[in-house]
Amino acid sequence: LYNLYSNVKNDSNFRSQLELIANCYKVSIDYLHTRYLWLVEMNINPNFCHLDENHTLIYKIFDAYNKMLNENNIEYYYTSGILAYLLAEKELERYHHDLDVFINMENLRKLEQICNSYGFSFERKIGDRGDGTKRVMLKMYYQDIIDIPITVFMYVREKDGSILQKDYFFNECQEELVEYIHNSPVISKLSFSETPKIHNNIRYYSITPEALFLCKTGNRPKDIYDCTVFKDIVDMEKLKKLTAAFKNNLPNNVVDAKVDEFSKFIFNDRGIKKELIKL
């Protein structure tokens, strides 16, 4: 279908070929046209990687990663990506190019030490923050599947029940800084679920449907579509409380990384410094 539309849609035999496909699958030509438009909007090109292959790889990485985290008592919560489909207990529909997960920074050193024995690598990468500064990103890869990385988002738990996300970066002068992203106790309770879910008989932890809904509120076609997938499991009352809590939340603040207890672990990598110099 994708190739038919992409390569021969202006051909004189296009209509007849389309009718053959429609008859074969017992669907209407209008359905095929709508399906093609959806593929384009979701940036799905079957010539790049078949959807079934992509989904098989995503699930393989997801299950292996959960097994590693659970067996080593590493605290984590999945976010974004395939979560919309997992929480709604629906099959994946579009391409997924990575996995996103929050990891408690108290467990990061252990994660880096044990990951190789489970087939994972642990790497520090330089990424753009959109304001001219460069963040230090933690990326993990499973075996030789380099096209589907795991992006690690970092946080610590505070004594009052709040959760503090941390974004480490270099400014224009290559000074080491960290942005603190505050989640009040109310936001933390409504956003990070302590009830495990199950996939292929392996437990996993995630943010709540309400937090995911807020994360995906935007103009990107894939986020708009994902929201339609899981909107029925969103508790509207909890969503209202979470939205109100964010309005009263502490603003983000940036501090010198030297005062942060984990800065040496994040920045102490020669490869990061070399990569930054090249930029």
PDB file of C-alpha atoms in Angstrom:
ATOM      1  CA  LEU A   1       0.000   0.000   0.000  1.00  0.00           C
ATOM      2  CA  TYR A   2       2.725   2.496   0.984  1.00  0.00           C
ATOM      3  CA  ASN A   3       4.770   1.761  -2.128  1.00  0.00           C
ATOM      4  CA  LEU A   4       1.685   1.861  -4.320  1.00  0.00           C
ATOM      5  CA  TYR A   5       0.790   5.360  -3.185  1.00  0.00           C
ATOM      6  CA  SER A   6       4.363   6.629  -3.064  1.00  0.00           C
ATOM      7  CA  ASN A   7       5.578   5.296  -6.396  1.00  0.00           C
ATOM      8  CA  VAL A   8       2.648   4.916  -8.773  1.00  0.00           C
ATOM      9  CA  LYS A   9      -0.144   7.152  -7.513  1.00  0.00           C
ATOM     10  CA  ASN A  10       0.083   9.173 -10.740  1.00  0.00           C
ATOM     11  CA  ASP A  11       0.200   6.070 -12.913  1.00  0.00           C
ATOM     12  CA  SER A  12      -2.764   5.308 -15.173  1.00  0.00           C
ATOM     13  CA  ASN A  13      -3.093   1.844 -13.621  1.00  0.00           C
ATOM     14  CA  PHE A  14      -3.183   3.225 -10.089  1.00  0.00           C
ATOM     15  CA  ARG A  15      -6.938   2.923  -9.665  1.00  0.00           C
ATOM     16  CA  SER A  16      -7.062  -0.657 -10.860  1.00  0.00           C
ATOM     17  CA  GLN A  17      -4.164  -1.675  -8.604  1.00  0.00           C
ATOM     18  CA  LEU A  18      -5.848   0.001  -5.661  1.00  0.00           C
ATOM     19  CA  GLU A  19      -9.105  -1.813  -6.377  1.00  0.00           C
ATOM     20  CA  LEU A  20      -7.280  -5.142  -6.411  1.00  0.00           C
ATOM     21  CA  ILE A  21      -5.763  -4.442  -2.986  1.00  0.00           C
ATOM     22  CA  ALA A  22      -9.106  -3.252  -1.590  1.00  0.00           C
ATOM     23  CA  ASN A  23     -10.863  -6.404  -2.844  1.00  0.00           C
ATOM     24  CA  CYS A  24      -8.108  -8.635  -1.508  1.00  0.00           C
ATOM     25  CA  TYR A  25      -8.346  -7.218   2.022  1.00  0.00           C
ATOM     26  CA  LYS A  26     -12.104  -6.642   1.845  1.00  0.00           C
ATOM     27  CA  VAL A  27     -11.874  -2.931   2.640  1.00  0.00           C
ATOM     28  CA  SER A  28     -12.900   0.217   0.807  1.00  0.00           C
ATOM     29  CA  ILE A  29     -10.638   2.363  -1.331  1.00  0.00           C
ATOM     30  CA  ASP A  30     -11.428   5.265   1.009  1.00  0.00           C
ATOM     31  CA  TYR A  31     -10.084   3.207   3.914  1.00  0.00           C
ATOM     32  CA  LEU A  32      -6.838   2.519   2.036  1.00  0.00           C
ATOM     33  CA  HIS A  33      -6.426   6.211   1.273  1.00  0.00           C
ATOM     34  CA  THR A  34      -7.047   7.146   4.917  1.00  0.00           C
ATOM     35  CA  ARG A  35      -4.607   4.491   6.052  1.00  0.00           C
ATOM     36  CA  TYR A  36      -1.899   5.818   3.749  1.00  0.00           C
ATOM     37  CA  LEU A  37      -2.386   9.375   5.018  1.00  0.00           C
ATOM     38  CA  TRP A  38      -2.079   8.070   8.585  1.00  0.00           C
ATOM     39  CA  LEU A  39       1.172   6.278   7.715  1.00  0.00           C
ATOM     40  CA  VAL A  40       2.590   9.490   6.304  1.00  0.00           C
ATOM     41  CA  GLU A  41       1.450  11.591   9.272  1.00  0.00           C
ATOM     42  CA  MET A  42       3.002   9.126  11.731  1.00  0.00           C
ATOM     43  CA  ASN A  43       6.225   9.148   9.680  1.00  0.00           C
ATOM     44  CA  ILE A  44       5.894   5.427   9.023  1.00  0.00           C
ATOM     45  CA  ASN A  45       7.832   4.076   6.057  1.00  0.00           C
ATOM     46  CA  PRO A  46       7.631   0.276   5.788  1.00  0.00           C
ATOM     47  CA  ASN A  47      10.685   0.323   3.517  1.00  0.00           C
ATOM     48  CA  PHE A  48      12.785   1.526   6.470  1.00  0.00           C
ATOM     49  CA  CYS A  49      11.685  -1.114   8.943  1.00  0.00           C
ATOM     50  CA  HIS A  50       8.568  -3.227   8.988  1.00  0.00           C
ATOM     51  CA  LEU A  51       6.202  -2.344  11.803  1.00  0.00           C
ATOM     52  CA  ASP A  52       6.088  -5.917  13.104  1.00  0.00           C
ATOM     53  CA  GLU A  53       9.890  -6.016  13.257  1.00  0.00           C
ATOM     54  CA  ASN A  54      10.014  -2.695  15.085  1.00  0.00           C
ATOM     55  CA  HIS A  55       7.421  -3.843  17.625  1.00  0.00           C
ATOM     56  CA  THR A  56       9.199  -7.166  18.188  1.00  0.00           C
ATOM     57  CA  LEU A  57      12.477  -5.366  18.907  1.00  0.00           C
ATOM     58  CA  ILE A  58      10.826  -2.820  21.211  1.00  0.00           C
ATOM     59  CA  TYR A  59       9.180  -5.555  23.287  1.00  0.00           C
ATOM     60  CA  LYS A  60      12.417  -7.563  23.382  1.00  0.00           C
ATOM     61  CA  ILE A  61      14.359  -4.600  24.771  1.00  0.00           C
ATOM     62  CA  PHE A  62      11.552  -3.629  27.146  1.00  0.00           C
ATOM     63  CA  ASP A  63      11.302  -7.096  28.720  1.00  0.00           C
ATOM     64  CA  ALA A  64      15.084  -7.543  29.007  1.00  0.00           C
ATOM     65  CA  TYR A  65      15.480  -4.114  30.591  1.00  0.00           C
ATOM     66  CA  ASN A  66      12.694  -4.744  33.116  1.00  0.00           C
ATOM     67  CA  LYS A  67      14.246  -8.058  34.099  1.00  0.00           C
ATOM     68  CA  MET A  68      17.568  -6.330  34.770  1.00  0.00           C
ATOM     69  CA  LEU A  69      16.038  -3.471  36.780  1.00  0.00           C
ATOM     70  CA  ASN A  70      13.806  -5.741  38.862  1.00  0.00           C
ATOM     71  CA  GLU A  71      16.518  -8.267  39.693  1.00  0.00           C
ATOM     72  CA  ASN A  72      18.811  -5.487  40.929  1.00  0.00           C
ATOM     73  CA  ASN A  73      16.218  -3.471  42.896  1.00  0.00           C
ATOM     74  CA  ILE A  74      16.648  -0.381  40.731  1.00  0.00           C
ATOM     75  CA  GLU A  75      13.879   2.173  41.131  1.00  0.00           C
ATOM     76  CA  TYR A  76      12.401   3.313  37.827  1.00  0.00           C
ATOM     77  CA  TYR A  77       9.306   4.592  36.032  1.00  0.00           C
ATOM     78  CA  TYR A  78       8.667   4.424  32.298  1.00  0.00           C
ATOM     79  CA  THR A  79       7.376   7.480  30.488  1.00  0.00           C
ATOM     80  CA  SER A  80       6.124   8.383  27.009  1.00  0.00           C
ATOM     81  CA  GLY A  81       6.723   6.139  23.980  1.00  0.00           C
ATOM     82  CA  ILE A  82       5.069   2.733  24.119  1.00  0.00           C
ATOM     83  CA  LEU A  83       3.519   3.502  27.506  1.00  0.00           C
ATOM     84  CA  ALA A  84       0.312   4.822  25.911  1.00  0.00           C
ATOM     85  CA  TYR A  85      -0.308   1.394  24.421  1.00  0.00           C
ATOM     86  CA  LEU A  86       0.925  -0.678  27.359  1.00  0.00           C
ATOM     87  CA  LEU A  87      -1.238   1.093  29.928  1.00  0.00           C
ATOM     88  CA  ALA A  88      -4.300   0.781  27.705  1.00  0.00           C
ATOM     89  CA  GLU A  89      -3.423  -2.887  27.058  1.00  0.00           C
ATOM     90  CA  LYS A  90      -3.455  -2.339  23.304  1.00  0.00           C
ATOM     91  CA  GLU A  91      -1.110  -3.501  20.580  1.00  0.00           C
ATOM     92  CA  LEU A  92       1.508  -1.086  19.251  1.00  0.00           C
ATOM     93  CA  GLU A  93       0.470   0.662  16.041  1.00  0.00           C
ATOM     94  CA  ARG A  94       3.232   3.045  14.982  1.00  0.00           C
ATOM     95  CA  TYR A  95       7.014   3.098  14.924  1.00  0.00           C
ATOM     96  CA  HIS A  96       8.820   3.606  18.230  1.00  0.00           C
ATOM     97  CA  HIS A  97      12.427   4.732  17.956  1.00  0.00           C
ATOM     98  CA  ASP A  98      13.372   4.592  21.645  1.00  0.00           C
ATOM     99  CA  LEU A  99      12.304   3.918  25.211  1.00  0.00           C
ATOM    100  CA  ASP A 100      12.162   6.600  27.906  1.00  0.00           C
ATOM    101  CA  VAL A 101      12.595   5.806  31.578  1.00  0.00           C
ATOM    102  CA  PHE A 102      13.095   7.703  34.835  1.00  0.00           C
ATOM    103  CA  ILE A 103      15.837   6.173  37.019  1.00  0.00           C
ATOM    104  CA  ASN A 104      16.523   7.060  40.651  1.00  0.00           C
ATOM    105  CA  MET A 105      20.040   8.517  40.669  1.00  0.00           C
ATOM    106  CA  GLU A 106      20.895   6.547  43.807  1.00  0.00           C
ATOM    107  CA  ASN A 107      20.888   3.465  41.552  1.00  0.00           C
ATOM    108  CA  LEU A 108      22.806   4.804  38.545  1.00  0.00           C
ATOM    109  CA  ARG A 109      26.258   3.624  39.582  1.00  0.00           C
ATOM    110  CA  LYS A 110      24.938   0.122  40.175  1.00  0.00           C
ATOM    111  CA  LEU A 111      23.110   0.206  36.841  1.00  0.00           C
ATOM    112  CA  GLU A 112      26.301   1.148  35.007  1.00  0.00           C
ATOM    113  CA  GLN A 113      28.210  -1.643  36.765  1.00  0.00           C
ATOM    114  CA  ILE A 114      25.778  -4.499  36.117  1.00  0.00           C
ATOM    115  CA  CYS A 115      24.286  -3.602  32.729  1.00  0.00           C
ATOM    116  CA  ASN A 116      26.945  -5.323  30.579  1.00  0.00           C
ATOM    117  CA  SER A 117      26.172  -8.711  32.103  1.00  0.00           C
ATOM    118  CA  TYR A 118      22.575  -8.305  30.885  1.00  0.00           C
ATOM    119  CA  GLY A 119      23.573  -7.311  27.362  1.00  0.00           C
ATOM    120  CA  PHE A 120      23.206  -3.547  27.798  1.00  0.00           C
ATOM    121  CA  SER A 121      25.696  -0.716  27.354  1.00  0.00           C
ATOM    122  CA  PHE A 122      25.715   2.556  29.316  1.00  0.00           C
ATOM    123  CA  GLU A 123      26.866   5.715  27.555  1.00  0.00           C
ATOM    124  CA  ARG A 124      27.034   9.448  28.154  1.00  0.00           C
ATOM    125  CA  LYS A 125      26.111  11.522  25.119  1.00  0.00           C
ATOM    126  CA  ILE A 126      25.915  15.220  24.277  1.00  0.00           C
ATOM    127  CA  GLY A 127      22.504  16.530  23.205  1.00  0.00           C
ATOM    128  CA  ASP A 128      20.900  19.887  22.425  1.00  0.00           C
ATOM    129  CA  ARG A 129      18.715  21.685  24.954  1.00  0.00           C
ATOM    130  CA  GLY A 130      17.213  24.033  22.395  1.00  0.00           C
ATOM    131  CA  ASP A 131      18.705  27.195  23.914  1.00  0.00           C
ATOM    132  CA  GLY A 132      22.266  26.835  22.664  1.00  0.00           C
ATOM    133  CA  THR A 133      23.410  24.796  25.665  1.00  0.00           C
ATOM    134  CA  LYS A 134      24.400  21.120  25.589  1.00  0.00           C
ATOM    135  CA  ARG A 135      22.998  18.523  27.979  1.00  0.00           C
ATOM    136  CA  VAL A 136      24.631  15.320  29.118  1.00  0.00           C
ATOM    137  CA  MET A 137      22.309  12.496  28.148  1.00  0.00           C
ATOM    138  CA  LEU A 138      22.451   8.947  29.485  1.00  0.00           C
ATOM    139  CA  LYS A 139      21.759   6.423  26.743  1.00  0.00           C
ATOM    140  CA  MET A 140      21.599   2.651  26.984  1.00  0.00           C
ATOM    141  CA  TYR A 141      21.587   0.112  24.154  1.00  0.00           C
ATOM    142  CA  TYR A 142      20.663  -3.565  24.054  1.00  0.00           C
ATOM    143  CA  GLN A 143      23.049  -5.913  22.254  1.00  0.00           C
ATOM    144  CA  ASP A 144      23.552  -4.614  18.704  1.00  0.00           C
ATOM    145  CA  ILE A 145      20.204  -2.823  18.417  1.00  0.00           C
ATOM    146  CA  ILE A 146      21.594   0.703  18.096  1.00  0.00           C
ATOM    147  CA  ASP A 147      18.495   2.127  16.379  1.00  0.00           C
ATOM    148  CA  ILE A 148      16.395   1.804  19.545  1.00  0.00           C
ATOM    149  CA  PRO A 149      18.188   3.473  22.477  1.00  0.00           C
ATOM    150  CA  ILE A 150      16.894   3.809  26.020  1.00  0.00           C
ATOM    151  CA  THR A 151      16.976   7.399  27.219  1.00  0.00           C
ATOM    152  CA  VAL A 152      17.466   7.690  30.982  1.00  0.00           C
ATOM    153  CA  PHE A 153      15.882  10.641  32.785  1.00  0.00           C
ATOM    154  CA  MET A 154      17.345  11.286  36.232  1.00  0.00           C
ATOM    155  CA  TYR A 155      15.682  12.056  39.537  1.00  0.00           C
ATOM    156  CA  VAL A 156      16.102  11.898  43.319  1.00  0.00           C
ATOM    157  CA  ARG A 157      13.509  11.456  46.052  1.00  0.00           C
ATOM    158  CA  GLU A 158      13.281  14.158  48.694  1.00  0.00           C
ATOM    159  CA  LYS A 159      12.356  13.554  52.353  1.00  0.00           C
ATOM    160  CA  ASP A 160       9.062  15.432  51.984  1.00  0.00           C
ATOM    161  CA  GLY A 161       7.861  13.052  49.258  1.00  0.00           C
ATOM    162  CA  SER A 162       8.717  15.327  46.355  1.00  0.00           C
ATOM    163  CA  ILE A 163      10.684  14.156  43.325  1.00  0.00           C
ATOM    164  CA  LEU A 164      13.457  16.315  41.888  1.00  0.00           C
ATOM    165  CA  GLN A 165      14.373  15.725  38.244  1.00  0.00           C
ATOM    166  CA  LYS A 166      17.853  16.765  37.179  1.00  0.00           C
ATOM    167  CA  ASP A 167      19.098  17.937  33.801  1.00  0.00           C
ATOM    168  CA  TYR A 168      22.901  18.296  33.617  1.00  0.00           C
ATOM    169  CA  PHE A 169      24.346  20.573  30.941  1.00  0.00           C
ATOM    170  CA  PHE A 170      27.166  22.799  29.717  1.00  0.00           C
ATOM    171  CA  ASN A 171      26.488  26.467  29.028  1.00  0.00           C
ATOM    172  CA  GLU A 172      28.067  28.494  26.216  1.00  0.00           C
ATOM    173  CA  CYS A 173      31.251  28.865  28.297  1.00  0.00           C
ATOM    174  CA  GLN A 174      31.348  25.100  28.895  1.00  0.00           C
ATOM    175  CA  GLU A 175      30.616  25.545  32.589  1.00  0.00           C
ATOM    176  CA  GLU A 176      28.994  22.544  34.250  1.00  0.00           C
ATOM    177  CA  LEU A 177      25.453  23.290  35.443  1.00  0.00           C
ATOM    178  CA  VAL A 178      22.352  21.386  36.476  1.00  0.00           C
ATOM    179  CA  GLU A 179      18.700  22.368  36.180  1.00  0.00           C
ATOM    180  CA  TYR A 180      16.439  21.219  39.000  1.00  0.00           C
ATOM    181  CA  ILE A 181      12.902  20.372  37.893  1.00  0.00           C
ATOM    182  CA  HIS A 182      10.648  20.251  40.921  1.00  0.00           C
ATOM    183  CA  ASN A 183       7.737  17.882  41.453  1.00  0.00           C
ATOM    184  CA  SER A 184       5.862  18.683  44.654  1.00  0.00           C
ATOM    185  CA  PRO A 185       4.651  15.859  46.918  1.00  0.00           C
ATOM    186  CA  VAL A 186       1.189  16.141  45.350  1.00  0.00           C
ATOM    187  CA  ILE A 187       2.576  16.052  41.804  1.00  0.00           C
ATOM    188  CA  SER A 188       4.847  13.133  42.665  1.00  0.00           C
ATOM    189  CA  LYS A 189       2.011  11.097  44.129  1.00  0.00           C
ATOM    190  CA  LEU A 190      -0.255  11.763  41.141  1.00  0.00           C
ATOM    191  CA  SER A 191       2.494  11.230  38.559  1.00  0.00           C
ATOM    192  CA  PHE A 192       4.571   8.220  39.653  1.00  0.00           C
ATOM    193  CA  SER A 193       2.582   5.043  40.185  1.00  0.00           C
ATOM    194  CA  GLU A 194       3.662   2.632  42.910  1.00  0.00           C
ATOM    195  CA  THR A 195       1.400  -0.087  41.484  1.00  0.00           C
ATOM    196  CA  PRO A 196       3.339  -2.382  39.149  1.00  0.00           C
ATOM    197  CA  LYS A 197       2.007  -3.412  35.748  1.00  0.00           C
ATOM    198  CA  ILE A 198       2.764  -6.688  33.974  1.00  0.00           C
ATOM    199  CA  HIS A 199       4.078  -7.372  30.478  1.00  0.00           C
ATOM    200  CA  ASN A 200       4.983 -10.927  29.415  1.00  0.00           C
ATOM    201  CA  ASN A 201       4.805 -11.962  33.088  1.00  0.00           C
ATOM    202  CA  ILE A 202       7.453  -9.347  33.993  1.00  0.00           C
ATOM    203  CA  ARG A 203       6.504  -6.432  36.212  1.00  0.00           C
ATOM    204  CA  TYR A 204       7.282  -2.840  35.347  1.00  0.00           C
ATOM    205  CA  TYR A 205       6.627   0.587  36.868  1.00  0.00           C
ATOM    206  CA  SER A 206       5.515   3.720  35.079  1.00  0.00           C
ATOM    207  CA  ILE A 207       4.143   7.196  35.390  1.00  0.00           C
ATOM    208  CA  THR A 208       0.360   7.416  35.654  1.00  0.00           C
ATOM    209  CA  PRO A 209      -2.019   7.819  32.689  1.00  0.00           C
ATOM    210  CA  GLU A 210      -2.770  11.331  33.918  1.00  0.00           C
ATOM    211  CA  ALA A 211       0.911  12.342  33.928  1.00  0.00           C
ATOM    212  CA  LEU A 212       1.378  10.721  30.531  1.00  0.00           C
ATOM    213  CA  PHE A 213      -1.580  12.653  29.149  1.00  0.00           C
ATOM    214  CA  LEU A 214      -0.022  15.942  30.263  1.00  0.00           C
ATOM    215  CA  CYS A 215       3.351  14.887  28.802  1.00  0.00           C
ATOM    216  CA  LYS A 216       1.730  14.279  25.435  1.00  0.00           C
ATOM    217  CA  THR A 217      -0.315  17.450  25.315  1.00  0.00           C
ATOM    218  CA  GLY A 218       1.074  19.262  22.296  1.00  0.00           C
ATOM    219  CA  ASN A 219       0.954  19.567  18.534  1.00  0.00           C
ATOM    220  CA  ARG A 220       3.022  16.584  17.424  1.00  0.00           C
ATOM    221  CA  PRO A 221       0.821  14.211  15.375  1.00  0.00           C
ATOM    222  CA  LYS A 222       2.121  11.115  17.141  1.00  0.00           C
ATOM    223  CA  ASP A 223       1.340  12.566  20.589  1.00  0.00           C
ATOM    224  CA  ILE A 224      -2.140  13.633  19.527  1.00  0.00           C
ATOM    225  CA  TYR A 225      -2.785  10.148  18.185  1.00  0.00           C
ATOM    226  CA  ASP A 226      -1.321   8.407  21.262  1.00  0.00           C
ATOM    227  CA  CYS A 227      -3.685  10.386  23.496  1.00  0.00           C
ATOM    228  CA  THR A 228      -6.656   8.921  21.634  1.00  0.00           C
ATOM    229  CA  VAL A 229      -5.271   5.453  22.350  1.00  0.00           C
ATOM    230  CA  PHE A 230      -5.315   5.708  26.154  1.00  0.00           C
ATOM    231  CA  LYS A 231      -7.664   8.607  26.922  1.00  0.00           C
ATOM    232  CA  ASP A 232     -10.364   6.225  28.234  1.00  0.00           C
ATOM    233  CA  ILE A 233      -8.157   5.155  31.164  1.00  0.00           C
ATOM    234  CA  VAL A 234      -7.323   8.733  32.220  1.00  0.00           C
ATOM    235  CA  ASP A 235      -9.003   9.692  35.504  1.00  0.00           C
ATOM    236  CA  MET A 236     -10.306  13.173  34.759  1.00  0.00           C
ATOM    237  CA  GLU A 237     -10.523  14.161  38.416  1.00  0.00           C
ATOM    238  CA  LYS A 238      -6.899  13.181  39.015  1.00  0.00           C
ATOM    239  CA  LEU A 239      -5.951  15.001  35.830  1.00  0.00           C
ATOM    240  CA  LYS A 240      -7.586  18.190  37.117  1.00  0.00           C
ATOM    241  CA  LYS A 241      -5.756  17.876  40.453  1.00  0.00           C
ATOM    242  CA  LEU A 242      -2.450  17.261  38.693  1.00  0.00           C
ATOM    243  CA  THR A 243      -2.932  20.227  36.375  1.00  0.00           C
ATOM    244  CA  ALA A 244      -3.765  22.478  39.331  1.00  0.00           C
ATOM    245  CA  ALA A 245      -0.744  21.192  41.271  1.00  0.00           C
ATOM    246  CA  PHE A 246       1.593  22.134  38.421  1.00  0.00           C
ATOM    247  CA  LYS A 247       0.252  25.686  38.485  1.00  0.00           C
ATOM    248  CA  ASN A 248       1.340  25.981  42.132  1.00  0.00           C
ATOM    249  CA  ASN A 249       4.617  24.131  41.679  1.00  0.00           C
ATOM    250  CA  LEU A 250       8.055  25.585  42.374  1.00  0.00           C
ATOM    251  CA  PRO A 251       9.768  26.967  39.254  1.00  0.00           C
ATOM    252  CA  ASN A 252      12.830  25.240  37.839  1.00  0.00           C
ATOM    253  CA  ASN A 253      16.186  26.568  38.992  1.00  0.00           C
ATOM    254  CA  VAL A 254      19.732  26.239  37.679  1.00  0.00           C
ATOM    255  CA  VAL A 255      22.724  25.778  39.984  1.00  0.00           C
ATOM    256  CA  ASP A 256      26.445  25.218  39.641  1.00  0.00           C
ATOM    257  CA  ALA A 257      26.950  21.474  39.210  1.00  0.00           C
ATOM    258  CA  LYS A 258      29.749  21.544  41.788  1.00  0.00           C
ATOM    259  CA  VAL A 259      27.144  21.698  44.567  1.00  0.00           C
ATOM    260  CA  ASP A 260      25.287  18.665  43.231  1.00  0.00           C
ATOM    261  CA  GLU A 261      26.159  15.299  44.788  1.00  0.00           C
ATOM    262  CA  PHE A 262      25.982  13.393  41.492  1.00  0.00           C
ATOM    263  CA  SER A 263      27.835  15.828  39.234  1.00  0.00           C
ATOM    264  CA  LYS A 264      31.124  13.918  39.247  1.00  0.00           C
ATOM    265  CA  PHE A 265      29.346  10.764  38.143  1.00  0.00           C
ATOM    266  CA  ILE A 266      27.604  12.596  35.302  1.00  0.00           C
ATOM    267  CA  PHE A 267      30.452  14.788  34.045  1.00  0.00           C
ATOM    268  CA  ASN A 268      33.446  12.564  34.851  1.00  0.00           C
ATOM    269  CA  ASP A 269      33.815  11.106  31.390  1.00  0.00           C
ATOM    270  CA  ARG A 270      36.664  11.952  29.035  1.00  0.00           C
ATOM    271  CA  GLY A 271      34.574  11.071  26.006  1.00  0.00           C
ATOM    272  CA  ILE A 272      32.045  13.757  26.958  1.00  0.00           C
ATOM    273  CA  LYS A 273      34.730  16.427  27.190  1.00  0.00           C
ATOM    274  CA  LYS A 274      36.246  15.418  23.847  1.00  0.00           C
ATOM    275  CA  GLU A 275      32.849  15.444  22.191  1.00  0.00           C
ATOM    276  CA  LEU A 276      32.112  18.872  23.619  1.00  0.00           C
ATOM    277  CA  ILE A 277      35.417  20.291  22.313  1.00  0.00           C
ATOM    278  CA  LYS A 278      34.568  19.054  18.802  1.00  0.00           C
ATOM    279  CA  LEU A 279      31.276  20.937  18.966  1.00  0.00           C
TER     280      LEU A 279
END
